[in-house]
CSV table of C-alpha atoms in Angstrom, one decimal:
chain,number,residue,atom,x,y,z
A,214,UNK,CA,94.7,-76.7,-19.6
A,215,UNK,CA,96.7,-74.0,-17.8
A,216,UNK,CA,99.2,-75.5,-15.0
A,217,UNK,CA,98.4,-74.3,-12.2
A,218,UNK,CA,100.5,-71.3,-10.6
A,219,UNK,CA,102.7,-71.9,-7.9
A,220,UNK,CA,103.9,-69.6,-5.5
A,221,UNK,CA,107.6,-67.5,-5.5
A,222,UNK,CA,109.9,-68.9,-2.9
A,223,UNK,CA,112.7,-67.8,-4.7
A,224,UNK,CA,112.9,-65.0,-1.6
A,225,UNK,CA,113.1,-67.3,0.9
A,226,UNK,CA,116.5,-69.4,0.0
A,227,UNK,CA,116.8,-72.7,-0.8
A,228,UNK,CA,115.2,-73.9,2.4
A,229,UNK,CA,113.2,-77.1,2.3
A,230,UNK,CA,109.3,-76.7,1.5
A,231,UNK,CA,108.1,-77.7,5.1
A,232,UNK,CA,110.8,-75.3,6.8
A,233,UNK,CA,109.3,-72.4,4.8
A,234,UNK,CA,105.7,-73.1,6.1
A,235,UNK,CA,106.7,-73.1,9.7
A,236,UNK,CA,108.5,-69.6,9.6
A,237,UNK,CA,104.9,-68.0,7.7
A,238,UNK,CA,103.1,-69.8,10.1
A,239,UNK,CA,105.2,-68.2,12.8
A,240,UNK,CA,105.2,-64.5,11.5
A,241,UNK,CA,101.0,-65.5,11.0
A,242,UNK,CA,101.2,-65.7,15.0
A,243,UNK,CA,103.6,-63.1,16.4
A,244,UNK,CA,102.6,-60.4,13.8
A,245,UNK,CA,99.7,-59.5,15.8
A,246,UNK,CA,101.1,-59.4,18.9
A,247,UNK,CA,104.3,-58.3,18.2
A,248,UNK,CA,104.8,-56.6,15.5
A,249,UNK,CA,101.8,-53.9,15.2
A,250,UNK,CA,102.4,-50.9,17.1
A,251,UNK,CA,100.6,-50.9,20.8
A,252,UNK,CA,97.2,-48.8,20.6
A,253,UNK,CA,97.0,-45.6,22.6
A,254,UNK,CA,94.2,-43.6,24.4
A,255,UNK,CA,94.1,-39.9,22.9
A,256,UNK,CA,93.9,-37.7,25.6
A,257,UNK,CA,93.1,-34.1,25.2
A,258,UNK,CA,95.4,-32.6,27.7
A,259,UNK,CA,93.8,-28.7,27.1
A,260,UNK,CA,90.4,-29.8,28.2
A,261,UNK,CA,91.3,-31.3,31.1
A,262,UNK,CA,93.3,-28.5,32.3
A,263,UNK,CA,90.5,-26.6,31.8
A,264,UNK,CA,88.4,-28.9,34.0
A,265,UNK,CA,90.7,-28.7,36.3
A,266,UNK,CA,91.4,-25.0,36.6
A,267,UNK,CA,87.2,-25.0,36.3
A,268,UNK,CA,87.0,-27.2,40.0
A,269,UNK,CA,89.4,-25.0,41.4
A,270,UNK,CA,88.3,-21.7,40.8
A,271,UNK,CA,84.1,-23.1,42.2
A,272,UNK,CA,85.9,-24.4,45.4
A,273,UNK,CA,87.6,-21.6,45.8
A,274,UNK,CA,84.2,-19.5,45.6
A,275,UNK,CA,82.6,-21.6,47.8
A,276,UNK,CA,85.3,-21.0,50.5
A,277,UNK,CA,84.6,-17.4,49.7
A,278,UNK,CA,81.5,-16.5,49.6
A,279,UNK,CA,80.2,-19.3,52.2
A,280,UNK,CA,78.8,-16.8,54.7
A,281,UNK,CA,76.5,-16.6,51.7
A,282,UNK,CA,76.2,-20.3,50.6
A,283,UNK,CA,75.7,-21.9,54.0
A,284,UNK,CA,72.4,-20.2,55.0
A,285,UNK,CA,71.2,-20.7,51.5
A,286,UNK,CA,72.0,-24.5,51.6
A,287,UNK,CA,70.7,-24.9,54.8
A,288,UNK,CA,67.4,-22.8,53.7
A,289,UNK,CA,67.4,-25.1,50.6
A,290,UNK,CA,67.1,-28.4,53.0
A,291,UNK,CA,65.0,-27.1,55.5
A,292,UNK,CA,62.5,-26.2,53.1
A,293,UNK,CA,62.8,-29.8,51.2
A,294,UNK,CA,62.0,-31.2,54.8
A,295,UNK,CA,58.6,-28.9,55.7
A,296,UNK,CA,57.3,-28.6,52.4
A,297,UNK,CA,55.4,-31.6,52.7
A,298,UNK,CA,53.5,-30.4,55.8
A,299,UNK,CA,53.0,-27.1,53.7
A,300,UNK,CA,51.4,-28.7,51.1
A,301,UNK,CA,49.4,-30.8,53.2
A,302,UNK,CA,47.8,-27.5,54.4
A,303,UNK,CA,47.6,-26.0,51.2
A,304,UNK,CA,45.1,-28.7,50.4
A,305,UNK,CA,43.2,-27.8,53.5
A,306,UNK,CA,42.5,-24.7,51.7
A,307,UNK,CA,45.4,-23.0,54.1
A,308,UNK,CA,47.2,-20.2,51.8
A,309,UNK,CA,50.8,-21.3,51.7
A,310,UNK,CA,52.1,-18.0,53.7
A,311,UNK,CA,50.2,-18.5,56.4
A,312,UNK,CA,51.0,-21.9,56.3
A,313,UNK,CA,54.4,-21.9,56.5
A,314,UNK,CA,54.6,-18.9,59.2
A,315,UNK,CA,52.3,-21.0,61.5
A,316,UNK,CA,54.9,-23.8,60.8
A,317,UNK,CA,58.0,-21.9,61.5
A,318,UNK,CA,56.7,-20.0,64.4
A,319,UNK,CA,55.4,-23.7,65.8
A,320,UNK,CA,58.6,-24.9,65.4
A,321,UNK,CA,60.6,-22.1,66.7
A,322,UNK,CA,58.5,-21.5,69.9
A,323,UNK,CA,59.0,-25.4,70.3
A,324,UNK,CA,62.6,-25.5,70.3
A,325,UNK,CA,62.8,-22.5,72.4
A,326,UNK,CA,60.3,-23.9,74.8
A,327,UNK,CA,62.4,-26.6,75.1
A,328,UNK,CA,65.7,-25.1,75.3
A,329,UNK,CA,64.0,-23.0,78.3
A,330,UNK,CA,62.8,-25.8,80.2
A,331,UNK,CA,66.3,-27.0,80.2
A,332,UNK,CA,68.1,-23.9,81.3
A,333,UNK,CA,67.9,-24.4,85.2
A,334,UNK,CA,70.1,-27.9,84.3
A,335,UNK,CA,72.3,-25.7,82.3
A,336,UNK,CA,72.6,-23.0,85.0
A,337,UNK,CA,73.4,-26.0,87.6
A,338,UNK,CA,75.8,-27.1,85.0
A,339,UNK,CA,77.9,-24.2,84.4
A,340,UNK,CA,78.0,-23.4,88.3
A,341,UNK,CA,79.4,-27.2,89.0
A,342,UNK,CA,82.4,-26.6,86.3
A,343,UNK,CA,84.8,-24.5,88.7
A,344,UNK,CA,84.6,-27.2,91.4
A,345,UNK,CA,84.7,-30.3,88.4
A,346,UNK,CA,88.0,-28.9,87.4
A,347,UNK,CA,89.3,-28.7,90.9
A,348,UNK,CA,88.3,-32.2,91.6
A,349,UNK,CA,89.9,-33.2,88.1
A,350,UNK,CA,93.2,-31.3,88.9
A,351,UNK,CA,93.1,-33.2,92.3
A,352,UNK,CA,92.3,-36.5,91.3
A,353,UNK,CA,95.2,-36.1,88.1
A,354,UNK,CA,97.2,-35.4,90.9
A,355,UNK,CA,96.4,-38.1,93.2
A,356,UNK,CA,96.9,-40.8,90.2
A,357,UNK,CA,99.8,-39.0,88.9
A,358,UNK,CA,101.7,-39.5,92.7
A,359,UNK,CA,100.4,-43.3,92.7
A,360,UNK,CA,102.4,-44.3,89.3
A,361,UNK,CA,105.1,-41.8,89.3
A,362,UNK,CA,108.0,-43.8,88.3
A,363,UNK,CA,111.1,-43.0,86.3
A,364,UNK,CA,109.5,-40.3,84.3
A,365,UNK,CA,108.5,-38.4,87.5
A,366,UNK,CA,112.2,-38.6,88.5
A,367,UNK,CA,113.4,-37.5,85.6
A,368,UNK,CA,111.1,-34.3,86.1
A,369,UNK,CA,112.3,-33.7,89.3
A,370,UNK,CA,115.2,-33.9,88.5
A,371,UNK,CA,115.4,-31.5,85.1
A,372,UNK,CA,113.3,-29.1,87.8
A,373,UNK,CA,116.4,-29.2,90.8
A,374,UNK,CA,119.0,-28.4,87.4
A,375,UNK,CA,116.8,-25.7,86.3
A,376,UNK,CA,116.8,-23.7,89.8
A,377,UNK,CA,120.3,-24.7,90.2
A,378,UNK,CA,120.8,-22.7,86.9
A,379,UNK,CA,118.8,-19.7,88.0
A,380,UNK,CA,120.0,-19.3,91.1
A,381,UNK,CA,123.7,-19.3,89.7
A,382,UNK,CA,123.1,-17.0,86.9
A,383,UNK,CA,123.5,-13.5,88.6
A,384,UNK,CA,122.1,-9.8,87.7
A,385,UNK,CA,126.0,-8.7,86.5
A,386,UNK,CA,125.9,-11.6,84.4
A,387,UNK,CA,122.1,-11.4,82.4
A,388,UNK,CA,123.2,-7.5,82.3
A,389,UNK,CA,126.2,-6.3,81.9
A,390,UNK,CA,127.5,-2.8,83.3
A,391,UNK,CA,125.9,0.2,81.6
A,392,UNK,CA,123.5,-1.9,79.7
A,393,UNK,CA,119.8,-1.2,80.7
A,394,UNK,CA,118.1,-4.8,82.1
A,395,UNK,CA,114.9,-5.3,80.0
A,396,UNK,CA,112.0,-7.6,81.2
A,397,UNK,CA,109.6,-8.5,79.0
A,398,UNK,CA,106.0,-9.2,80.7
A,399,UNK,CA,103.0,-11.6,78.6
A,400,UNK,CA,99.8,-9.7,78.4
A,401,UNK,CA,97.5,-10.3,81.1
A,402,UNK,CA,94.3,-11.8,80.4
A,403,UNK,CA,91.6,-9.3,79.2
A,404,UNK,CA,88.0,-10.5,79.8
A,405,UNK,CA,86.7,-7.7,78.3
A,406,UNK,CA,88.4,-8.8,74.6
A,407,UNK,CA,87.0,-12.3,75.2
A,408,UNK,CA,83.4,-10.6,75.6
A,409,UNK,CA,83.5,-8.9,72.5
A,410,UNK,CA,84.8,-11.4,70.7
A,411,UNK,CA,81.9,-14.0,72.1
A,412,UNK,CA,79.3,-11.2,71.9
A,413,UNK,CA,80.3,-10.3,68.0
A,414,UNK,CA,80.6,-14.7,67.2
A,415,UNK,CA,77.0,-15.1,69.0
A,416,UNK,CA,75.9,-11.4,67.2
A,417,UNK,CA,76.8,-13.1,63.5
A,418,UNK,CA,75.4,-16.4,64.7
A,419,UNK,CA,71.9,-14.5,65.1
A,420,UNK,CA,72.1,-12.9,62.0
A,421,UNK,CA,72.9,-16.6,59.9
A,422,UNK,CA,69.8,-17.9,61.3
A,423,UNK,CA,67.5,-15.5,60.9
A,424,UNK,CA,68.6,-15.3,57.4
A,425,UNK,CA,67.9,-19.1,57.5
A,426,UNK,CA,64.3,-18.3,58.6
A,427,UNK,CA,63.7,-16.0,56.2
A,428,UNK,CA,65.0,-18.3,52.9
A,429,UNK,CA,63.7,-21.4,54.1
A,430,UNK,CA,60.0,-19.2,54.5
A,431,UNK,CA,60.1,-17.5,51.1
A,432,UNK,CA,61.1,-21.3,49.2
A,433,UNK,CA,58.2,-22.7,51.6
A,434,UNK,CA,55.9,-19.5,50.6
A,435,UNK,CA,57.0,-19.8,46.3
A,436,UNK,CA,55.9,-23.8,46.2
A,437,UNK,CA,57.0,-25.3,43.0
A,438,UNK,CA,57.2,-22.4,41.1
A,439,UNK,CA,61.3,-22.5,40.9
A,440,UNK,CA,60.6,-26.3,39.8
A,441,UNK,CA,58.5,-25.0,36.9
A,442,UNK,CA,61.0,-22.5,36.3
A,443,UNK,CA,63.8,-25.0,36.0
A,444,UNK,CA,61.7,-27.3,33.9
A,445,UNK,CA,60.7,-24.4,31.3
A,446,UNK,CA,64.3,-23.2,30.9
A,447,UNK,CA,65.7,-26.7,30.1
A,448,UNK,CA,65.1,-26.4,26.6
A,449,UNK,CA,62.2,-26.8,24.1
A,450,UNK,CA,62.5,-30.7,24.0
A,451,UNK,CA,60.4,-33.0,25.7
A,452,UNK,CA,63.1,-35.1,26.4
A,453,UNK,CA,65.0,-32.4,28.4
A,454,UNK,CA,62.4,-30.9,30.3
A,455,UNK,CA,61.4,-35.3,30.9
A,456,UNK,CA,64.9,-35.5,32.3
A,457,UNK,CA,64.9,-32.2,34.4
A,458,UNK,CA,62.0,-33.7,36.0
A,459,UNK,CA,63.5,-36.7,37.0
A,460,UNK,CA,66.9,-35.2,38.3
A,461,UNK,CA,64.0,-32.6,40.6
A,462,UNK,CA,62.1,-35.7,41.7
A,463,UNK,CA,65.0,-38.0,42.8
A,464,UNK,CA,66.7,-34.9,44.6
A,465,UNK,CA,63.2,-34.1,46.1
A,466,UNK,CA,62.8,-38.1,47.6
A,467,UNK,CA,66.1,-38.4,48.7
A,468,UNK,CA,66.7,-35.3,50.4
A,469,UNK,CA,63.4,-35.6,52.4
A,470,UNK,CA,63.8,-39.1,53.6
A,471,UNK,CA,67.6,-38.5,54.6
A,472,UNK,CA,66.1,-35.6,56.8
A,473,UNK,CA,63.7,-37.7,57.9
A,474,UNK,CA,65.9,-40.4,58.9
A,475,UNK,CA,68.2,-38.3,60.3
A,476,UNK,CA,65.6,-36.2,63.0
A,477,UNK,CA,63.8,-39.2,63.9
A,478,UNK,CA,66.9,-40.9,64.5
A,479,UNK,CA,68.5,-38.0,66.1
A,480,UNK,CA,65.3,-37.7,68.5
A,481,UNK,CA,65.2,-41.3,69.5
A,482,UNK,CA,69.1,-41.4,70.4
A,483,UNK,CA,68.6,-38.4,73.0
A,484,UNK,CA,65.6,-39.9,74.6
A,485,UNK,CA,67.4,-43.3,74.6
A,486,UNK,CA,70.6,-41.3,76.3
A,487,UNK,CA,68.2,-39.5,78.5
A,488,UNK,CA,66.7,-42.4,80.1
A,489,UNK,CA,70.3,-44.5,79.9
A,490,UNK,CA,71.8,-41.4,82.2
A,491,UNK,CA,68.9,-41.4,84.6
A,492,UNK,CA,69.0,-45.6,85.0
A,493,UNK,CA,72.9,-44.5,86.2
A,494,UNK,CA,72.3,-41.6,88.3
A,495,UNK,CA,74.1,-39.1,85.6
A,496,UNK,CA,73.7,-35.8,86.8
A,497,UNK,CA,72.1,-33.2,84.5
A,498,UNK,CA,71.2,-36.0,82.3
A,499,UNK,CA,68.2,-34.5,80.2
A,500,UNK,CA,71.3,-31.7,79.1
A,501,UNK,CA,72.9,-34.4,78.0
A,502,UNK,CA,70.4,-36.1,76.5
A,503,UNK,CA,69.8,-33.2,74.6
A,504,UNK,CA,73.2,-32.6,73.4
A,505,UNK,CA,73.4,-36.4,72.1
A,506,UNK,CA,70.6,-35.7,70.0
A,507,UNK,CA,72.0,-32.3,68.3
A,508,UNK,CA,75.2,-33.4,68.0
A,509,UNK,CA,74.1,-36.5,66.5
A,510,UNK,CA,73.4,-34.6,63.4
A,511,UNK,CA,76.6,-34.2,62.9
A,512,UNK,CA,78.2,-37.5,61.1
A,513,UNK,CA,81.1,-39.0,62.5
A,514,UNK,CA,82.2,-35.4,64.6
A,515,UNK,CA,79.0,-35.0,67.0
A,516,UNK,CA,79.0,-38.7,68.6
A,517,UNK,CA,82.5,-38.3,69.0
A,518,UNK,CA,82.2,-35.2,70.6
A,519,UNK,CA,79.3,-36.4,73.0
A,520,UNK,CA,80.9,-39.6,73.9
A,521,UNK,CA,84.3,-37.8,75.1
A,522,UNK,CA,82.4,-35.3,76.7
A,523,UNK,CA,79.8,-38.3,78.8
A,524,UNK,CA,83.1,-39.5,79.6
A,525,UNK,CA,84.7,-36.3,81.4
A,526,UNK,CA,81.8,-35.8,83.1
A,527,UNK,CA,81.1,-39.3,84.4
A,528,UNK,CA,85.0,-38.8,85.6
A,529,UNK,CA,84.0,-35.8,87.4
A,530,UNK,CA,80.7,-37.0,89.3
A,531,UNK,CA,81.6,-40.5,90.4
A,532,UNK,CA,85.2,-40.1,90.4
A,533,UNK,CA,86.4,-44.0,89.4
A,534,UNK,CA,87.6,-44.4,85.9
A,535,UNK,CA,85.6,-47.6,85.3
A,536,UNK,CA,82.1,-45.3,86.0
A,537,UNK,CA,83.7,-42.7,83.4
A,538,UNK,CA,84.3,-45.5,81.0
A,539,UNK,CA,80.8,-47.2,81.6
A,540,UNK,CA,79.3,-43.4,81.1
A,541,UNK,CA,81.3,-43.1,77.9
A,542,UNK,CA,80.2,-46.5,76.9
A,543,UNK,CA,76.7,-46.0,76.7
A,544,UNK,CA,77.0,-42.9,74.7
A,545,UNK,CA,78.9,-45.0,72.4
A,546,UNK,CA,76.4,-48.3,72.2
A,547,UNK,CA,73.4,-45.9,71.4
A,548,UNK,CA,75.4,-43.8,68.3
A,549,UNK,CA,76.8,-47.3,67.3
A,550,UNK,CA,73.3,-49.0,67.5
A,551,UNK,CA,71.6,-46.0,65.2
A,552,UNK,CA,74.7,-45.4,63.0
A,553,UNK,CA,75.2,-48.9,62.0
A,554,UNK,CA,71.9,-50.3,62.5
A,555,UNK,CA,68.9,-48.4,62.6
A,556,UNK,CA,70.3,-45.8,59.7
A,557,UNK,CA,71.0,-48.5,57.4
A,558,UNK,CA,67.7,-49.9,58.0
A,559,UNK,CA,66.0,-47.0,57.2
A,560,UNK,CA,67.3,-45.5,54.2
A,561,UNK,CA,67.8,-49.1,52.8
A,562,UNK,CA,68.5,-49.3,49.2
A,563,UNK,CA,67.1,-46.2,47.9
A,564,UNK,CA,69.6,-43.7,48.1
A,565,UNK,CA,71.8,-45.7,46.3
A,566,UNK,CA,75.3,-43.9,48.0
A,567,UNK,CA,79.0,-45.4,48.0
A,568,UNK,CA,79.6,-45.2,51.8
A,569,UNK,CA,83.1,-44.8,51.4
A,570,UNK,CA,82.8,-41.9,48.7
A,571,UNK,CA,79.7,-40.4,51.4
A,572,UNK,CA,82.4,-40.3,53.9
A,573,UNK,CA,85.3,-38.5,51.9
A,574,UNK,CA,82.8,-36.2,50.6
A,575,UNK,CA,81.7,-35.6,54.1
A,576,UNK,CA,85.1,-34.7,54.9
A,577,UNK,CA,85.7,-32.6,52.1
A,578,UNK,CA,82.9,-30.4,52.7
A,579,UNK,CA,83.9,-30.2,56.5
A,580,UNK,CA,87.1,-28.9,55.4
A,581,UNK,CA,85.4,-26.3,53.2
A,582,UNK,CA,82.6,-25.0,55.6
A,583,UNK,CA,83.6,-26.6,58.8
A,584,UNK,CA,80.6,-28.5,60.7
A,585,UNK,CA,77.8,-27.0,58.9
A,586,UNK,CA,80.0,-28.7,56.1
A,587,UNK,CA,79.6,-31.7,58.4
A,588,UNK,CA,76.3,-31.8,58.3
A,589,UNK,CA,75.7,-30.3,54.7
A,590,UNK,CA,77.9,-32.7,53.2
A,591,UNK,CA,75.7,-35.9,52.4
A,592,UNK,CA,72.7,-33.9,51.3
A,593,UNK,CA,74.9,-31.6,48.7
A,594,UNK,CA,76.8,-35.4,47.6
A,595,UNK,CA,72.6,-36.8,46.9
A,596,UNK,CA,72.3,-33.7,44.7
A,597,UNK,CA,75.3,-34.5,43.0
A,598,UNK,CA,74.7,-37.7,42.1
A,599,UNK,CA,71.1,-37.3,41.2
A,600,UNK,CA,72.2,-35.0,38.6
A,601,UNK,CA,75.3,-37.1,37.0
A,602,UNK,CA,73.4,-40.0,37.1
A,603,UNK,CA,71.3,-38.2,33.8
A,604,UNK,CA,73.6,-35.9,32.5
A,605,UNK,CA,75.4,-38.0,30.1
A,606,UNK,CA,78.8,-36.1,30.3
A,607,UNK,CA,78.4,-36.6,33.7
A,608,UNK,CA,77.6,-40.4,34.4
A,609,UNK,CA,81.5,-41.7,35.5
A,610,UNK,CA,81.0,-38.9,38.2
A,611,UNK,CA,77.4,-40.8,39.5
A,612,UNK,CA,78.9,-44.5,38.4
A,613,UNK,CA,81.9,-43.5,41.0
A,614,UNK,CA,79.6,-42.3,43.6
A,615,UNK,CA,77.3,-44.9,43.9
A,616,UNK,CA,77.4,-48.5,45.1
């Protein structure tokens, strides 16, 4: 019988059997830890660069061009929010031209109709605002005089020092003998540069939206066709052209309800206004009425806008600070009531959005296009994420966007 083999301590000293055991059993345990080298993420350093230099280079053509990409955006949603009706008469054997000019014209001559009704308010309005800002001026003054304290002194006071100076400072002095006294003299105000500049804003105004009427007729008038389009161009799998369908579906249901949402919600905040003013005995209150429900389109900006405003001009008409504030108030209850109640409510779960991501992209977009960025912005973020969410490069972009 072979004896059995034993192992070579020989490299290990003359250290006693049970000591030897310990330090392998020790270099067992801290070899993985300690002694193999940390692992490390590759990182390709070009292609990110080029992502980078890629972002850059779309904002900045967005920026550029987006006398171009605002009516077309805006086209784009408008077209997601009537199709439906569209169809609807398509299947009542209405061809889809006539259809959607009977729809636009409808809509058109509604909101004009309206917008007529309320021009005698408006009229009244605009009349009222020289003798408003008198009675602001007054009443700032009136205050101002009631809690003047040591600030008002020390206005007086740098006022007296800076007629003492100018009295003391003589002709000989400013100009000197043989030098020619110069007086410099600010422009006066020109009205008629003001005019042109108001009637060339309101001229390019007209010209956006009736490019907006146009594209939002031609997408209503073409149907599905660009759908099909997009589908056939995919690629020759079924898969792709499966998951083009999807992305066009999701973008299609989420668009339309956030319209929807967002016009019934906005219609129901103005009459809710409306009738709030009148209970108060606002003046021109169907104005605004009105004006909370367009602004209310606008996230975060319009209701600002409207409750500042309600404010001022509860101020104005009643004269008391607690009536401006109670004015100001109710503006605010109603946008707070529909932004953090009834919205929620509505959309629910389905579109799936990280509110806090909605709201920087909101704000980035506002930067870029300014308040039809405002109101773009949560649409344009939907289509973003409807697309990431199946693109499989693209899925950290949708998994960051989401909830």
């Amino acid at each position: 019988m072979n004896p059995v083999a034993q192992p070579d301590t020989s490299a290990l000293g003359s250290e006693p059997p049970h000591d030897v055991d310990n330090r392998v059993d020790a270099i067992d345990t801290v070899a993985p830890t300690a002694m193999l080298p940390a692992a490390r993420i590759p990182v390709d350093i070009r292609s990110h660069s080029l992502t980078v230099l890629t972002v850059l280079a779309v904002v900045f053509v967005l920026h550029w061009a987006r006398a171009f990409f605002i009516p077309l955006m805006l086209g784009i949603m408008l077209s997601y929010a009537f199709s439906p009706l569209v169809n609807r008469m398509h299947k009542w054997h209405i061809p889809r031209a006539i259809g959607a000019a009977m729809l636009l014209i409808t809509i058109v001559g509604g909101m004009g109709s309206l917008v007529y009704s309320l021009s005698d308010d408006a009229v009244q309005l605009i009349e009222t605002l020289p003798d408003a800002a008198e009675k602001f001026r007054n009443t700032l003054r009136r205050e101002w005089g009631k809690t003047e304290g040591a600030m008002g002194q020390m206005q007086k006071a740098a006022v007296q020092i800076e007629s003492a100076a100018n009295e003391t400072i003589t002709p000989a002095a400013t100009a000197p003998k043989g030098v020619t006294r110069v007086l410099i003299e600010k422009p006066k105000l020109n009205i008629a540069d003001h005019l042109l500049t108001g009637t060339m804003g309101a001229t390019v105004f007209v010209g956006q939206v009736v490019m907006v009427f146009f594209m939002t007729y031609f997408l209503l008038v073409s149907g599905d066709i660009f759908r099909r389009k997009l589908v056939r161009i995919t690629g020759p799998t079924l898969s792709k052209k499966k998951i083009t369908l999807q992305v066009l579906d999701e973008i299609t249901a989420q668009i339309q309800r956030f319209l929807l949402v967002r016009i019934s919600t906005s219609i129901l905040v103005g009459v809710a206004t409306w009738l709030a003013f009148v209970w108060i005995g606002l003046e021109n209150a169907a104005i605004w009425g009105f004006a909370s429900g367009v602004f209310n389109l606008i996230p975060y900006l319009g209701p600002a806008i409207v409750t500042g405003a309600t404010g001022l001009v509860g101020f104005l008409q009643f004269g008391t600070v607690g009536m401006a504030v109670a004015v100001a108030g109710i503006s605010m209850i109603i946008t707070s009531l529909e932004g953090y109640l009834l919205t929620p409510w509505l959309t629910g779960r389905a579109s799936r959005m990280n509110a806090v991501m909605v709201f920087v992209g909101v704000l980035f977009w506002g930067w870029l296009w300014g308040v039809w960025g405002l109101l773009l912005g949560a649409p344009i973020i939907m289509m973003i994420k409807a697309i990431c969410d199946r693109v499989e490069d693209f899925k950290s972009v949708g998994e960051l966007l989401g909830k």
